Amino acid sequence: MDPRPAVVARRLARVGRILAVTGGKGGIGKSSVSVGLALGLAGEGARVGLLDLDLTGPSDHVILGVERPTLTEDAGLVPMLAAGLRFLSVAAIVGERAAPLRGEDISNAVLELLAVTNWGRLDALVVDMPPGFGDALLDVVRLLPRAEYVVVATPSPLVLETVGKALELLRRLDLPVVGLVENMRRDDEPSVMGRLPVGGLPLLGSVGYDALYETALGDLGRLLATRFMREMAGVAHSVAAGPRGAPGMRVPPGR
Amino acid sequence: MHEWALAEAVIVKASEVAEQNGLASVSRVELRIGELQAIDRDSFEFGLGLLRSEYPRLTGAVFALASEPAELRCRRCGHAWYLAESVSGLSEEDREAIHLLPEAVHLYVTCPACASPDFEVLAGRGVSLVSVS
């Protein structure tokens, strides 16, 4: 018998909301939205944790300008403090090496991190999910039944197809969805809201394409001054002030 | 020391198992300790000893720990081997990473026959609960 699942809820007992940022597709800005959401919530005065669960391509530390994420051991793993956030990335363990992990290994790693990490008291923990609907998502569903989902979409038709599937899956699993974040939208593009099976889900915010954002990566001062982060502060306010995600969102089956 | 966190997982799980099986008190808990995670036994047993006092069913329990060698098998060529054959090539830093997250073994160890990092851990990954009686 594996004893680890028995303590996951206890490790998160003093964490208020658990916000899992997902979308299915890679390259849509889940990491940027996760970091922006975490910093935005912290800007509202909340105690916030950020967990980068993208085991094969962790990048939140790059956005935050943390050259080498660290952690300490004290009755468990203790996340580092970065930009006012409690921050844990698998990059603290694997460094810059590629982690060639299969599904079973990913499940084991996710479970291990959730079972031994002491987050302390937090108002919210933002979880940056890896792309896809595979093991990491299913493990979060299994191990974090309190998680609410924030779905990221960009206006590209290549993305909408997959995000539509993500929404359908979240509906089928009866998981609570807080709403959508529209990312990288250019001014002349139509909103994703009319092009996705969103049912009654709210748009948490529309974040425009920001050419300066890339140049500010890793520089917290400049990052916080970007249009992207200012607009993400609005998203964070919507998440903090709005209703919690509820199961049974009104996404029509099929499209 | 994250041995404390692992010890707590064992205590909580053993207490759950005892409750599910209607055991008012537990005399023996058997554990397998996988070699891959390389936990510090003293810290782990210290944690077990202290944490069990919070669970009335476990206050009189003896914890029997058995080591389990880490056995690996390559998914590419099928070669099976024991971690002990690979550890001499690991630095202190590599071992620490594997201790913190055993899946990190795929970054530092490769199949001795074909050098692939695509292998499975057949046995001996971490801590597992064998029986509660």
XYZ file of C-alpha atoms in Angstrom, chain A residues 12-238:
227
model
C -3.104 21.463 2.079
C -5.360 21.828 5.115
C -4.378 25.464 5.651
C -4.653 26.412 1.993
C -7.809 28.310 1.049
C -8.464 27.947 -2.650
C -6.615 25.683 -5.054
C -6.644 27.154 -8.568
C -5.450 24.818 -11.338
C -4.588 26.669 -14.558
C -5.200 24.460 -17.566
C -6.254 24.550 -21.205
C -5.041 21.356 -22.792
C -2.858 22.906 -25.478
C 0.800 23.822 -25.158
C 2.018 27.321 -25.923
C -1.144 29.183 -24.903
C 0.447 30.906 -21.932
C -0.604 28.720 -19.027
C 2.627 29.465 -17.205
C 2.383 33.209 -17.828
C -1.249 33.220 -16.736
C -0.385 31.120 -13.655
C 2.378 33.501 -12.610
C 0.212 36.530 -13.446
C -2.704 35.132 -11.475
C -0.475 34.351 -8.486
C 1.169 37.793 -8.514
C -2.211 39.473 -9.066
C -3.762 37.694 -6.090
C -0.720 38.569 -3.978
C -1.154 42.170 -5.106
C -4.634 42.059 -3.591
C -3.057 41.202 -0.259
C -3.526 37.424 -0.387
C -0.958 34.859 0.771
C -0.309 32.904 -2.384
C 1.551 29.742 -3.357
C 2.623 28.789 -6.878
C 3.268 25.167 -7.853
C 4.800 24.526 -11.266
C 3.645 21.026 -12.118
C 4.970 21.033 -15.653
C 7.464 18.287 -14.887
C 9.113 18.132 -18.276
C 9.071 21.852 -19.103
C 8.903 23.943 -15.931
C 9.175 27.644 -16.776
C 7.571 29.674 -13.987
C 11.021 30.278 -12.490
C 12.193 31.790 -15.777
C 9.262 34.221 -15.759
C 9.945 35.173 -12.140
C 13.673 35.539 -12.689
C 14.626 32.793 -10.232
C 17.892 31.537 -11.662
C 17.947 28.311 -9.719
C 14.823 27.438 -7.716
C 15.597 25.954 -4.322
C 13.731 24.285 -1.522
C 14.538 23.375 2.020
C 13.719 20.320 4.086
C 11.977 20.884 7.381
C 9.508 18.168 8.364
C 8.861 17.962 4.626
C 9.760 20.113 1.646
C 9.349 23.844 2.169
C 8.831 25.962 -0.962
C 11.106 28.951 -1.502
C 9.948 32.546 -1.328
C 10.022 34.298 -4.708
C 8.398 37.631 -5.543
C 6.338 37.333 -2.370
C 5.004 33.911 -3.393
C 5.591 30.499 -1.830
C 7.046 28.879 -4.917
C 7.763 25.247 -5.695
C 8.998 24.072 -9.061
C 10.282 20.680 -9.996
C 13.162 22.682 -11.485
C 14.430 22.940 -7.903
C 15.157 19.226 -8.089
C 15.944 18.492 -11.712
C 17.766 21.736 -12.522
C 18.218 22.336 -16.219
C 18.278 18.702 -17.233
C 15.492 17.200 -19.327
C 13.316 14.814 -17.333
C 12.321 11.941 -19.645
C 9.358 10.656 -17.644
C 6.580 8.288 -18.595
C 3.072 8.498 -17.188
C 3.662 6.310 -14.163
C 6.726 8.340 -13.217
C 4.810 11.602 -13.625
C 2.040 10.293 -11.361
C 4.581 9.233 -8.762
C 6.368 12.592 -8.900
C 3.129 14.601 -8.609
C 2.009 12.465 -5.679
C 5.392 12.755 -3.966
C 5.429 16.561 -4.234
C 1.867 16.857 -2.941
C 2.510 14.418 -0.084
C 5.681 15.964 1.318
C 5.380 19.702 0.645
C 4.368 21.907 3.554
C 2.679 24.988 2.125
C 1.724 26.484 5.468
C -1.140 28.947 5.599
C -2.149 30.293 2.187
C -5.220 32.029 0.853
C -4.687 30.453 -2.546
C -2.414 27.963 -4.271
C -2.075 28.406 -8.031
C -1.131 25.195 -9.838
C 0.465 25.577 -13.268
C -0.669 22.449 -15.103
C 1.293 20.825 -17.924
C -0.235 20.663 -21.413
C -2.563 17.825 -22.260
C -5.201 15.797 -20.493
C -2.817 13.126 -19.282
C -1.439 11.883 -16.029
C -0.747 15.182 -14.289
C -4.303 16.448 -14.864
C -5.834 13.145 -13.805
C -3.637 13.121 -10.698
C -4.685 16.632 -9.743
C -8.319 15.590 -10.222
C -7.714 12.521 -8.039
C -5.543 14.065 -5.343
C -6.876 17.632 -5.160
C -10.664 17.237 -5.128
C -10.966 20.839 -3.901
C -9.249 22.254 -6.990
C -11.058 24.821 -9.115
C -10.030 25.152 -12.744
C -9.071 28.293 -14.633
C -9.075 27.634 -18.385
C -6.726 29.524 -20.707
C -7.531 29.979 -24.409
C -6.035 31.963 -27.262
C -7.963 32.972 -30.388
C -6.036 30.603 -32.698
C -8.258 27.959 -34.345
C -5.476 25.475 -33.562
C -5.979 26.202 -29.877
C -9.761 26.475 -29.774
C -10.211 22.885 -30.941
C -8.195 21.576 -27.974
C -9.546 24.026 -25.402
C -13.044 22.975 -26.455
C -12.070 19.409 -25.615
C -10.658 20.540 -22.257
C -13.940 22.248 -21.413
C -15.877 19.156 -22.456
C -13.676 16.970 -20.244
C -14.029 19.269 -17.236
C -17.805 19.221 -17.729
C -17.894 15.439 -18.083
C -15.848 15.015 -14.885
C -18.186 17.478 -13.152
C -15.271 19.649 -12.015
C -15.638 23.229 -10.819
C -14.488 25.787 -13.375
C -13.972 29.385 -12.301
C -13.969 30.738 -15.849
C -11.876 31.485 -18.917
C -8.879 33.701 -19.486
C -8.502 34.842 -23.059
C -4.800 35.258 -23.762
C -2.746 36.801 -26.567
C -5.750 38.391 -28.250
C -4.967 41.046 -30.833
C -7.258 44.033 -31.022
C -8.718 43.029 -34.393
C -9.528 39.446 -33.364
C -12.943 38.217 -32.253
C -13.272 36.963 -28.683
C -12.922 33.265 -27.947
C -16.161 33.401 -26.000
C -18.308 33.120 -29.098
C -16.152 30.334 -30.496
C -16.017 27.913 -27.556
C -18.687 25.817 -25.828
C -18.456 27.968 -22.706
C -22.037 27.527 -21.528
C -22.524 29.836 -18.581
C -18.855 30.232 -17.741
C -17.649 33.776 -17.140
C -14.801 35.455 -18.996
C -12.360 36.292 -16.219
C -10.472 38.655 -18.447
C -9.141 39.268 -21.907
C -5.381 39.694 -21.990
C -4.045 41.320 -25.115
C -0.955 40.315 -27.034
C 1.936 42.178 -25.441
C 5.147 42.320 -27.455
C 7.008 43.828 -24.499
C 6.161 40.948 -22.186
C 8.821 38.640 -23.669
C 11.503 41.258 -23.163
C 10.560 41.664 -19.493
C 10.732 37.962 -18.589
C 12.872 37.381 -15.539
C 12.856 41.032 -14.485
C 10.141 41.357 -11.876
C 10.067 45.145 -11.817
C 9.646 45.443 -15.584
C 7.347 42.415 -15.678
C 4.871 43.960 -13.256
C 4.779 47.101 -15.399
C 3.793 45.232 -18.580
C 0.317 45.462 -20.030
C 0.083 41.670 -19.642
C 0.599 41.770 -15.880
C -1.677 44.783 -15.434
C -4.433 42.931 -17.273
C -3.713 39.764 -15.273
C -4.212 41.817 -12.104
C -7.747 42.380 -13.384
C -8.154 38.644 -13.947
C -6.923 37.967 -10.414
C -9.443 40.468 -9.085
C -12.235 38.677 -10.998
